[in-house]
Coordinates of C-alpha atoms in Angstrom, one line a residue:
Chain A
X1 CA -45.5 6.8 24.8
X2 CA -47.5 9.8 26.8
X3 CA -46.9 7.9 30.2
X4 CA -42.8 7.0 28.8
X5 CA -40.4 8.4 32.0
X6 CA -38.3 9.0 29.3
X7 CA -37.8 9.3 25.7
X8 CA -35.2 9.6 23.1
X9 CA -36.2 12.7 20.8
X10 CA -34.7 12.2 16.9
X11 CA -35.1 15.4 15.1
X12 CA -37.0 14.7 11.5
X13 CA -37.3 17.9 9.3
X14 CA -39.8 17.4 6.9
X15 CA -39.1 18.1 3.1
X16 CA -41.2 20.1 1.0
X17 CA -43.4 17.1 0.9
X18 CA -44.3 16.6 4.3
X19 CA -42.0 13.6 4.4
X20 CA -39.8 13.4 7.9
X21 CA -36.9 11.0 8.1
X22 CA -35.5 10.6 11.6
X23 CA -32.1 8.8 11.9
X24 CA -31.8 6.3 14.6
X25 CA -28.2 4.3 13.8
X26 CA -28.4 1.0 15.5
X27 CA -25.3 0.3 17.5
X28 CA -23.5 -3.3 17.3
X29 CA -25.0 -3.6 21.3
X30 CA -26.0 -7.2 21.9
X31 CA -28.0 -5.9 24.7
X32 CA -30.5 -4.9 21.9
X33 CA -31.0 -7.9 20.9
X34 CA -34.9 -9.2 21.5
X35 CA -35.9 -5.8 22.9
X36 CA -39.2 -3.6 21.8
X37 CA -38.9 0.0 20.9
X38 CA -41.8 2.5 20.2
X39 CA -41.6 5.7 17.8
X40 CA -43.8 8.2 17.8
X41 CA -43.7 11.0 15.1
X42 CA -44.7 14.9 16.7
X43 CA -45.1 17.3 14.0
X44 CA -44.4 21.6 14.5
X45 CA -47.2 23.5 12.4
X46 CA -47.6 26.8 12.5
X47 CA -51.5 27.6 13.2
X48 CA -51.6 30.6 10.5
Chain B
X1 CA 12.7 -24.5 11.5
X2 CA 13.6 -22.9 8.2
X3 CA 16.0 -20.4 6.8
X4 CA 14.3 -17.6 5.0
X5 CA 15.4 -14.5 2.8
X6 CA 12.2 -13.3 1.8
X7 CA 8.4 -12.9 3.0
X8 CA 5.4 -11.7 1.4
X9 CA 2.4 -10.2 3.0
X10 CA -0.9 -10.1 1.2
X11 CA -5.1 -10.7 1.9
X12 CA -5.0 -14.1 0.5
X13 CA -8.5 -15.0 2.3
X14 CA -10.1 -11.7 1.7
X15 CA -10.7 -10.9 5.1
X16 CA -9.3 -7.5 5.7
X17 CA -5.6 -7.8 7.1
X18 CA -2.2 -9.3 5.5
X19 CA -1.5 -12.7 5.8
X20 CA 2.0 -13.8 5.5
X21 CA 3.9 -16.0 3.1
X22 CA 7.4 -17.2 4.5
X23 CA 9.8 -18.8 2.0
X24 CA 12.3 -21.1 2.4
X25 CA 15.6 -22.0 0.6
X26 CA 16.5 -24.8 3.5
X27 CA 19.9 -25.5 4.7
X28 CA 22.4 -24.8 2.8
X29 CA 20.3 -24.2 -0.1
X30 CA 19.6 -27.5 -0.3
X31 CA 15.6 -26.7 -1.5
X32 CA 14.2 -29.3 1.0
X33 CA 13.0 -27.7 3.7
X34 CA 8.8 -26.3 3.0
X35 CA 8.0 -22.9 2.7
X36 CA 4.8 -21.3 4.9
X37 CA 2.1 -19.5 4.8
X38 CA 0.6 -18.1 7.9
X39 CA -3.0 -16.2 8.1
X40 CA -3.6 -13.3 10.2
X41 CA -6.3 -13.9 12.9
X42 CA -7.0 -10.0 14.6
X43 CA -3.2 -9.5 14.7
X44 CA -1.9 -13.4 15.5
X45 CA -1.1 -15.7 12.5
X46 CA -1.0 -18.9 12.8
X47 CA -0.4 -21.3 10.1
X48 CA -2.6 -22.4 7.3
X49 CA -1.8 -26.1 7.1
X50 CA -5.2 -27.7 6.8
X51 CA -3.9 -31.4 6.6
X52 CA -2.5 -31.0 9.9
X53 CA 0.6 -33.0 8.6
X54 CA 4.2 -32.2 10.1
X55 CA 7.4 -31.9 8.1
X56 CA 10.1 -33.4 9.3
X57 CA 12.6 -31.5 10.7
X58 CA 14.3 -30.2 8.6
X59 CA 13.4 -31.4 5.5
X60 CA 10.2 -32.2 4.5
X61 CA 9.7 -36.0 2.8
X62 CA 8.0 -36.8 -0.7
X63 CA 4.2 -37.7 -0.1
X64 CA 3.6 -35.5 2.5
X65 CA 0.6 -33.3 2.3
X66 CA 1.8 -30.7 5.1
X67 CA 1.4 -26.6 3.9
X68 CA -0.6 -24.8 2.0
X69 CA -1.2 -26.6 -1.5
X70 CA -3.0 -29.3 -2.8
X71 CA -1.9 -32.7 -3.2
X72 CA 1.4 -34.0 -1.8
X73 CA 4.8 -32.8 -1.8
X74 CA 6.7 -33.9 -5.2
X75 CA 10.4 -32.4 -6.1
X76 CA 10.1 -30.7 -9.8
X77 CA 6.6 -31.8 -10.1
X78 CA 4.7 -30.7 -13.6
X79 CA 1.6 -31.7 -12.3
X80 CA -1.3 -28.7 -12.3
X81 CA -4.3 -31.1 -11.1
X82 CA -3.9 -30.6 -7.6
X83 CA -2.3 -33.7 -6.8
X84 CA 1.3 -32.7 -6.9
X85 CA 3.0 -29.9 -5.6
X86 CA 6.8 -28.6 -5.1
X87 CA 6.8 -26.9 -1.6
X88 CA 10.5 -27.1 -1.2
X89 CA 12.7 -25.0 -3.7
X90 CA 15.7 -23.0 -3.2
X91 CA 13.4 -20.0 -3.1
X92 CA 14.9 -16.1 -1.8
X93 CA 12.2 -14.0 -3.0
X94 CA 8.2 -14.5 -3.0
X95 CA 5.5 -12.5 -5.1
X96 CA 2.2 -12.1 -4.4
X97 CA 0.4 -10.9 -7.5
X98 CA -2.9 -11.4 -9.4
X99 CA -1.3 -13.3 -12.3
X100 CA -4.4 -15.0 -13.6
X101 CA -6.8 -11.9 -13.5
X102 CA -9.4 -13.2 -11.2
X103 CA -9.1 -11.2 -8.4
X104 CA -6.9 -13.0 -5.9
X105 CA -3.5 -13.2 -5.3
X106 CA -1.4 -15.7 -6.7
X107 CA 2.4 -16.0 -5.5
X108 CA 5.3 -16.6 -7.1
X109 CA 8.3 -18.4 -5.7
X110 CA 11.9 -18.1 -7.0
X111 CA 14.1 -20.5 -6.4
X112 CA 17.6 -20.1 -7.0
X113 CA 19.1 -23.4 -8.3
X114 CA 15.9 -25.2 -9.2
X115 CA 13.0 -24.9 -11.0
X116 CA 11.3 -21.8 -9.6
X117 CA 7.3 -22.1 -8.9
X118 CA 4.4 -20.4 -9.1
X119 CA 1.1 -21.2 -7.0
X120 CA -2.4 -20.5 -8.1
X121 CA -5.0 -19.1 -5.3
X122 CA -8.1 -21.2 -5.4
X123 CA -10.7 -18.9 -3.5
X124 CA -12.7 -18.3 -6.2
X125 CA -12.5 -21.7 -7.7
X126 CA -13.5 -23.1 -4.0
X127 CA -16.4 -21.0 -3.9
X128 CA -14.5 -18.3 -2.1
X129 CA -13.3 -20.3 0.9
X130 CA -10.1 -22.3 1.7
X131 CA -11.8 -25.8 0.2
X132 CA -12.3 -28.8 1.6
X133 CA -9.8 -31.8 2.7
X134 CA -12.8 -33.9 1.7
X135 CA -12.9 -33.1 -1.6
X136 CA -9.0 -32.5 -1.8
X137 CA -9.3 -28.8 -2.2
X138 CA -7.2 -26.3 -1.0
X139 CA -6.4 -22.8 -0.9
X140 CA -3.2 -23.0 -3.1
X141 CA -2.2 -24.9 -6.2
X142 CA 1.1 -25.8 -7.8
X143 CA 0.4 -24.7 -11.7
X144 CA 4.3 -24.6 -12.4
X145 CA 3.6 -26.7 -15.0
X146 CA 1.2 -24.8 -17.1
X147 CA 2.2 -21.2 -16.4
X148 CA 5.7 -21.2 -16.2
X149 CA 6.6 -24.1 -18.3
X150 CA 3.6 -24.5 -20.6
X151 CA 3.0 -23.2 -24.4
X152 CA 5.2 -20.4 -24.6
X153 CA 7.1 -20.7 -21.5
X154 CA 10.7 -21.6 -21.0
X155 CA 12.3 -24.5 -18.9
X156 CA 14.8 -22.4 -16.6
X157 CA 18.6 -23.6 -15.8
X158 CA 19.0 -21.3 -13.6
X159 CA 22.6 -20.5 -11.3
X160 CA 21.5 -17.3 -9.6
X161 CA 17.6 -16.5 -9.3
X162 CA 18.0 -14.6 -6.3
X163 CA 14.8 -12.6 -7.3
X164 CA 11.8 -12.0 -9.4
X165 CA 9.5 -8.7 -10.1
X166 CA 6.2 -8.5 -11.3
X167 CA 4.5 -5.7 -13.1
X168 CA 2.5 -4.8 -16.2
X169 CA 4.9 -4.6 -18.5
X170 CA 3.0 -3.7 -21.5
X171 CA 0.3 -1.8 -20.3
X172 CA -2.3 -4.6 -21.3
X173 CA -3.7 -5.2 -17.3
X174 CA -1.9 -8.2 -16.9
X175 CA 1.6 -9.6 -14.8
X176 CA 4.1 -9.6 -16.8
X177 CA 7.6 -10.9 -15.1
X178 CA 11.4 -9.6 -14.7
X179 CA 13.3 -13.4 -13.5
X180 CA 17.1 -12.7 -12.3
X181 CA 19.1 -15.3 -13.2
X182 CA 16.8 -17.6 -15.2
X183 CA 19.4 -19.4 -17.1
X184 CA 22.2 -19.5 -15.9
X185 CA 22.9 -15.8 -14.5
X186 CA 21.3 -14.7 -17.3
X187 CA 18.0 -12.7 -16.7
X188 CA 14.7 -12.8 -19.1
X189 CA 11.2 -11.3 -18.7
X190 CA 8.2 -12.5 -20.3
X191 CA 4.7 -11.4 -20.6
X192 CA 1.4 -12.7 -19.7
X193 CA -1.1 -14.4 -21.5
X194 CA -3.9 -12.7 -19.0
X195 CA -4.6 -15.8 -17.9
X196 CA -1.3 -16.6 -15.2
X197 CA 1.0 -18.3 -18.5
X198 CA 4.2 -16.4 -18.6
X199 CA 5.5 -16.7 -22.4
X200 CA 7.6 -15.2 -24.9
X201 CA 10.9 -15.2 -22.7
X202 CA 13.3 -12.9 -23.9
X203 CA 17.1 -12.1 -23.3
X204 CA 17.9 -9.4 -21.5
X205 CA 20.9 -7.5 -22.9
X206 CA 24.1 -7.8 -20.9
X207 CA 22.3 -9.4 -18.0
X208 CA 24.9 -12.2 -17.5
X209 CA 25.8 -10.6 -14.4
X210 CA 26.2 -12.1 -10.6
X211 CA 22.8 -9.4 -9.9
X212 CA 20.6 -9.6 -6.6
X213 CA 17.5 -7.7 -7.1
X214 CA 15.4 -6.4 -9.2
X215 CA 13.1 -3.5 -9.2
X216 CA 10.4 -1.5 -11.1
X217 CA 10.4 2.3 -10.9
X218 CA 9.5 4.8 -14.5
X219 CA 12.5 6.8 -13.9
X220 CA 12.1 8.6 -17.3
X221 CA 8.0 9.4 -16.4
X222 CA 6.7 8.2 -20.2
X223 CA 4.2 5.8 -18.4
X224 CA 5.4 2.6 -18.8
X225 CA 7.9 0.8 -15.8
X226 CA 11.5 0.1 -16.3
X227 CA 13.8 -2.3 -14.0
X228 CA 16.4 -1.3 -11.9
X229 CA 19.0 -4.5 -11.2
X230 CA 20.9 -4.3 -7.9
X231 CA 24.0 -6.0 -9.4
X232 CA 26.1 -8.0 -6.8
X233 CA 28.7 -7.9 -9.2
X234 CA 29.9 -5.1 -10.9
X235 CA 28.0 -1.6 -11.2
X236 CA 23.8 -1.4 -11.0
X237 CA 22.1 -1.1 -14.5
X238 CA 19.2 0.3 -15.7
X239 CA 17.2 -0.5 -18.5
X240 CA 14.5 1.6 -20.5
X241 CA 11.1 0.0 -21.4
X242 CA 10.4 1.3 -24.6
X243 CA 6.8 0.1 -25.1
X244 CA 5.5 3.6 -24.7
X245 CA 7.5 4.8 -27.9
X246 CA 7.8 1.6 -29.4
X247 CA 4.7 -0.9 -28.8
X248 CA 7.6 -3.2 -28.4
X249 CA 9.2 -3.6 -24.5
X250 CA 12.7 -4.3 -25.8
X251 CA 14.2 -3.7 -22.9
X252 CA 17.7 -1.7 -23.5
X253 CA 20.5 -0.8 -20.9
X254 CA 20.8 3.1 -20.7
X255 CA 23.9 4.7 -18.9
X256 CA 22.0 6.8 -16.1
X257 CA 23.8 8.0 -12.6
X258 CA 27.6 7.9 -11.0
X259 CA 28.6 6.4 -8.2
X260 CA 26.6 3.5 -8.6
X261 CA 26.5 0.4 -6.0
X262 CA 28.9 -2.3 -6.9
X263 CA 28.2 -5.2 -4.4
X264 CA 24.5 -4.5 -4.2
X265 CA 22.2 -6.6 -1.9
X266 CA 18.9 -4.5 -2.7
X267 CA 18.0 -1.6 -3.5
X268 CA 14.5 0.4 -2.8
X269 CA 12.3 2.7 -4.2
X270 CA 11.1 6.2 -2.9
X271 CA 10.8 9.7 -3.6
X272 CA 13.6 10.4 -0.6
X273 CA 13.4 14.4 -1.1
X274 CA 9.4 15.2 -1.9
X275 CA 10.4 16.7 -5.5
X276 CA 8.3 13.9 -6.8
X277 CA 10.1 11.5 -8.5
X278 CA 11.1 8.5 -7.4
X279 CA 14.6 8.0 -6.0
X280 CA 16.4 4.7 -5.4
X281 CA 18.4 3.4 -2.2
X282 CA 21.2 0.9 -2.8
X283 CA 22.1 -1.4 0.4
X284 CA 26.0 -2.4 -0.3
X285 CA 27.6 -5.8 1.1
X286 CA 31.1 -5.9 2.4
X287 CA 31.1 -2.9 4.6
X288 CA 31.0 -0.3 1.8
X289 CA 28.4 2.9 2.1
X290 CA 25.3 2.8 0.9
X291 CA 24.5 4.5 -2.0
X292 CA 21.2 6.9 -2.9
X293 CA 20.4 7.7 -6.2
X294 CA 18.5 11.1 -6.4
X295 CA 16.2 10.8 -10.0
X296 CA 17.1 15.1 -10.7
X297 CA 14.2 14.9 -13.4
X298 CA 12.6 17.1 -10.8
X299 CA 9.5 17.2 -11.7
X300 CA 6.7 15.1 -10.1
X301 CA 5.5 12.2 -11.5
X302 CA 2.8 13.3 -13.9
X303 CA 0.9 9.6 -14.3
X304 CA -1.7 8.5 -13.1
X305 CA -2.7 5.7 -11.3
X306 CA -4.5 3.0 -13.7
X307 CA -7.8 0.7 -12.5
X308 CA -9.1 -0.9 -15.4
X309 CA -10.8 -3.7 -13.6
X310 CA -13.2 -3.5 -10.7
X311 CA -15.1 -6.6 -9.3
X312 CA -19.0 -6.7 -10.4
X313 CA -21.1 -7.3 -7.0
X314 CA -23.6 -10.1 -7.5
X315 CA -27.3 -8.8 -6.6
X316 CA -28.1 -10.8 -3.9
X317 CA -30.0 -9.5 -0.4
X318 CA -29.5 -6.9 2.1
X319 CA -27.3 -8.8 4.5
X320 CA -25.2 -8.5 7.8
X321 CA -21.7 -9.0 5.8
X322 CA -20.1 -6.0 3.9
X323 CA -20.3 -6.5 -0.1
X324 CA -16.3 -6.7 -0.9
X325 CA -15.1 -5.5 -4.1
X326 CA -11.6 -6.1 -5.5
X327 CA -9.9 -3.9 -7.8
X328 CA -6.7 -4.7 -10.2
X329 CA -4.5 -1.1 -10.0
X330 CA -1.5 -0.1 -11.5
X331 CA 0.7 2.8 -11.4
X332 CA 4.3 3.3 -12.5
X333 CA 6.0 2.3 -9.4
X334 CA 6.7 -1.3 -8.4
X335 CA 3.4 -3.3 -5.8
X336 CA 5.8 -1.8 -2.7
X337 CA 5.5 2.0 -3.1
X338 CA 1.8 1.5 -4.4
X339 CA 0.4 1.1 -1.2
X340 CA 1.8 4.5 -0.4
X341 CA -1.1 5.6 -2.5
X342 CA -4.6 6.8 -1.3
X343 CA -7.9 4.5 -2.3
X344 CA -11.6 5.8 -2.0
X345 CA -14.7 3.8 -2.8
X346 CA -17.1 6.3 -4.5
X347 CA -20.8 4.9 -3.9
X348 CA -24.3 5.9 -4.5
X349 CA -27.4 4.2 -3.1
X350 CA -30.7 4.9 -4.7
X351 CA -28.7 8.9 -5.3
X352 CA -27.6 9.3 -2.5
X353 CA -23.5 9.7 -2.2
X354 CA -21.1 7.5 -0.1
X355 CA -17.4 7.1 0.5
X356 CA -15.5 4.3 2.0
X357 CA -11.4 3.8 2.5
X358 CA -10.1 1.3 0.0
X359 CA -7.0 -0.9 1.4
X360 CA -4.1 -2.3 -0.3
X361 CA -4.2 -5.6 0.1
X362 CA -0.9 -6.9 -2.2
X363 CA -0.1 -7.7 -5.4
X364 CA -1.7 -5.5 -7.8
X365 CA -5.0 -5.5 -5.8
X366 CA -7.3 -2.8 -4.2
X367 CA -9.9 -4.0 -1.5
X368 CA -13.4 -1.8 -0.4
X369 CA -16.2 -2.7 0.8
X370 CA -20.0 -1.6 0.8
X371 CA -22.0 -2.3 4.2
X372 CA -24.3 -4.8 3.1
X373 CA -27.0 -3.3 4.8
X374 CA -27.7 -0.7 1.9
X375 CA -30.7 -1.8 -0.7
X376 CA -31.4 -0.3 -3.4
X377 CA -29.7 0.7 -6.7
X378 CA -26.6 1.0 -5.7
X379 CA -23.5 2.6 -8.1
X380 CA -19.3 2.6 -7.1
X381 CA -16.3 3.2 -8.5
X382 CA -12.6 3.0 -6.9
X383 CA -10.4 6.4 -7.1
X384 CA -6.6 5.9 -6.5
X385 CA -4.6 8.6 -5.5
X386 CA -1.1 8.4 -5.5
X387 CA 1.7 9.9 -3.3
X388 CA 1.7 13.3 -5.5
X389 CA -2.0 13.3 -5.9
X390 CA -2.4 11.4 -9.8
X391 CA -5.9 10.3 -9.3
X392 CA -7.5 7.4 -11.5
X393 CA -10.9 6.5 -11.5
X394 CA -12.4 3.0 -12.2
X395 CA -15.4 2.5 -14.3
X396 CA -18.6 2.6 -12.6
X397 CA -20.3 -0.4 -11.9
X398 CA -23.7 -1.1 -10.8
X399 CA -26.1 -3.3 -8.7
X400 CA -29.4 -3.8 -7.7
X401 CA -30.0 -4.9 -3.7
X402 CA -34.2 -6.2 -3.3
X403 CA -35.7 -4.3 -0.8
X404 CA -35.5 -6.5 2.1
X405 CA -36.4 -5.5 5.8
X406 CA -38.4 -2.5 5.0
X407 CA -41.3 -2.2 7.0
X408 CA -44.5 0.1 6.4
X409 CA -46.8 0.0 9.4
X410 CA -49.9 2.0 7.9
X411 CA -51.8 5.1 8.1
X412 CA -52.5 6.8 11.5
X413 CA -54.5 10.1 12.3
X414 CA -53.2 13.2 13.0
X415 CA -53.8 13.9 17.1
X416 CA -52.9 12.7 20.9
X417 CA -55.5 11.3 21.4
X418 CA -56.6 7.3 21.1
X419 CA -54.0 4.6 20.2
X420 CA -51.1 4.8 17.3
X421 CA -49.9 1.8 17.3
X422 CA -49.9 0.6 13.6
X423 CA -47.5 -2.4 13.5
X424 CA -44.8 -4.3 14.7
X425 CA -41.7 -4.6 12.7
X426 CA -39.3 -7.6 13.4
X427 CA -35.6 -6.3 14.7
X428 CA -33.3 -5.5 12.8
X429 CA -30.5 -8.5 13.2
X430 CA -27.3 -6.7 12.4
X431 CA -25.9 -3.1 13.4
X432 CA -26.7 -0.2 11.1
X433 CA -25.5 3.2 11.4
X434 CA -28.1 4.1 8.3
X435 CA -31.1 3.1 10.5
X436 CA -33.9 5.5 9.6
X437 CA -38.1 6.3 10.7
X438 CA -39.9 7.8 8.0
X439 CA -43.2 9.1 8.5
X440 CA -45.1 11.0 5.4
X441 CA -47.9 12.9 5.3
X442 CA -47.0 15.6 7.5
X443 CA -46.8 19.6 7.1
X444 CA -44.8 20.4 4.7
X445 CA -41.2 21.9 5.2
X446 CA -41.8 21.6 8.9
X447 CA -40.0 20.1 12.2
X448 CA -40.6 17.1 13.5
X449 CA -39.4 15.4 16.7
X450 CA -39.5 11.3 16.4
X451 CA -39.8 9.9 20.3
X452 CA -38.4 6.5 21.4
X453 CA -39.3 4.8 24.5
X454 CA -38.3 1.0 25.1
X455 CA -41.0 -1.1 26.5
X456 CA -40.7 0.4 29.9
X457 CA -41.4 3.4 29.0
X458 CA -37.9 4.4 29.4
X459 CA -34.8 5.9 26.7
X460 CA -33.0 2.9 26.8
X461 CA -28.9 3.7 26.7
X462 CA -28.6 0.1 24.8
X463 CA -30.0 1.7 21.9
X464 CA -28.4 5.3 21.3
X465 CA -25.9 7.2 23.6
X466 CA -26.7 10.4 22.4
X467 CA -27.7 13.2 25.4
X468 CA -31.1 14.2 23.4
X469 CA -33.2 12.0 25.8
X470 CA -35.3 13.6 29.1
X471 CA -38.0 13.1 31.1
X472 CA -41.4 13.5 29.7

């Protein structure tokens, strides 16, 4: 994912348990079919 | 060729659009020529005749198998196995309505100098498909025998069914009839057994009458519907349904209106000046003007619409076909103006609220769907609008969908640095708009930005079209 040209970025707030749910709707694109995808989950925390 | 007076549209193969059924009273009403139906394909019908048989042209021969029912063609057949059927009446009107309660629609067929018919809808029996020429099933069967003429019902004579109207009569959920001319030119109705047998006939008063049409409206607003009779002969009549007061639906002429239609061919329903109530159109023969009728009750139409029996989904796996769920509604307006009303499938999975548009799909019968997708506990009810906003509400029903296609890949550590990858999931085989990463375990209350590469390290389009994605 670090060496990706180029990404797709899903926003996922995280509730008050630390649980993020990103939405990524799946079109009805046969061109999808058989292909790989990779997520990767970056988290904001404040350092204080 | 054929020479028609009446169609019928209706989902009669549950697949979301109206397919057609196309009577036929043959030349010069001799009753011999078939009637059709015709299934809607994306907008193109083409016939359902799954023996492939031709009539002949015009008139179709005894023995044949050609249209829609099961069994061959038989003039004033009894028979209700499936091997018999009467596809050739004198027929100038066509219902579609859910006369046996089981969530498809059934049709009914006058027929104006013979014995009129009425055709049972097999999907469910066939294991909700069309059936099989193999095993001698079909979508439609002749049960004339048993549900018009059966325990209860009444051999007709008739001399002028120009048409039939269907409608819960007696606020019990089932289809009870209005038939024009059913002996002689004599009209009766009868009500339903809730299982498709019409029984009980009864006289209406002062119905001997040359009449072309009939017509359910509630033009007094107590709740229960009343028939308007476009007479041919003579002026239009109403009568009053009295079940509200009464518990009985002794149907009584009432002296309502002036200037009524005297040579009437049909007549409509409709609230023509948006007061409402509903108003009625007469169509006059013989060059005379048509005549409207304005209902000056004035007031809108205070009931609501009625949906006492919803479909139970099967549990059964998340899969790529939509769950379909059939409702039985009623309001106090005849099937036609119904589908002026507004339908909303109200549905919860696992909490979490839902709404899809519910269609009209004929007859007395309301069709939504759920994306089948969605696991889960899953909760719905149908809410029916109608044209001045009456809303009724179904009960709520319930179902349980096994998680299926749920993937947890693991536990990784916080970081950049050394590999993530946890697991591989198998793809997903069918669109989903509710597509969803979760990831737990991470600061609470926080932001989050989930990145997706395909295997070339690139945003693929293919998957989203959204503007979000850049260059790393």
């Amino acid at each position: 994912m670090i060496g990706a040209s180029n990404v797709f970025g899903l926003d996922g707030p995280t509730d008050a348990t630390g649980t993020a749910i990103a939405a990524a709707a799946i079109p009805n694109n046969p061109a999808l079919a058989g292909g790989n995808f990779y997520f990767q989950f970056i988290f904001y925390e404040a350092s204080w | 060729m054929d020479w028609s007076c009446q169609c019928d549209f209706a989902d009669v193969d549950h697949d979301g659009d109206d397919d057609l059924m196309h009577s036929s009273y043959g030349q010069a009403f001799s009753g011999a020529v078939m009637s059709r139906m015709f299934l809607n394909n994306g907008g193109f019908f083409s016939e359902y005749n799954p023996s492939a048989q031709i009539s002949g042209n015009p008139n179709i021969a005894p023995g044949s198998g050609a249209g829609f029912l099961e069994g061959q063609h038989q003039t004033n057949t009894t028979d209700t196995t499936g091997l018999f059927h009467d596809i050739a009446n004198v027929s100038l009107d066509v219902d579609f309505a859910d006369f046996d309660g089981d969530f498809d629609n059934d049709i009914q067929a006058s027929s104006r100098d013979t014995q009129q018919r009425i055709f049972q809808s097999r999907w469910y029996e066939n294991g909700e498909s069309y059936g099989n020429e193999v095993a001698t099933t079909r979508l439609y069967r002749d049960v004339t025998g048993s549900w018009l003429l059966g325990p209860g019902g009444l051999a007709q004579l008739p001399g002028a069914n120009y048409d039939n109207d269907f409608h819960d009569m007696d606020n019990d959920s089932d289809v009870d009839g209005y038939f024009l001319g059913y002996i002689g030119t004599q009209d009766r109705w009868a009500v339903n057994d809730g299982s498709g047998h019409f029984q009980s006939f009864q006289t209406v008063p002062n119905s001997a009458n040359d009449d072309n049409e009939t017509d359910w409206h509630d033009f007094d607003h107590d709740g229960d519907v009343d028939p308007f009779i476009s007479a041919f002969s003579g002026a239009d009549r109403f009568y009053k349904n009295q079940y509200v007061e009464t518990s009985s639906i002794n149907l009584t002429e009432v002296q309502l209106g002036q200037g009524l239609g005297v040579q009437t061919l049909g007549s409509d329903m409709g609230d023509m000046d948006n007061d409402g109530d509903i108003d009625i159109i007469c169509a006059e023969d013989s060059g005379q003007n048509e005549v409207l009728l304005r209902n000056n009750i004035n007031v809108p139409d205070p009931i609501a619409p009625r949906i006492d029996q919803i479909q139970q989904l099967a549990p059964g796996n998340p899969s790529s076909t939509p769950r379909r769920i059939i409702s039985r509604v009623w309001d106090n307006i005849n099937f036609e103006y119904m589908k002026q009303a507004t339908g909303t499938l109200n549905f919860t999975v696992n909490g979490n609220p839902h709404s899809a548009h519910a269609k009209y799909t004929g007859g007395n019968l309301w069709r939504s769907v759920i994306p089948g997708y969605f696991y889960g506990n899953i909760s719905y009810s149908l809410t029916v609008s109608d044209r001045v906003g009456n809303a009724g509400t179904s009960a709520v029903k319930a179902v349980v969908i096994p998680l299926q296609g749920f993937t947890t890949f693991g536990t990784d550590l916080p970081g950049c640095h050394g590999a993530h990858v946890l697991g591989v999931g198998t793809a997903p085989t069918v669109n989903n708009p509710e597509f969803s990463m979760t990831c737990t375990g991470g600061p609470a209350s926080s932001m989050s930005l989930c990145l997706v590469t395909d295997s070339q390290g690139r945003a693929s389009t293919s998957l989203v079209s959204e503007s979000r994605s850049g260059p790393m």
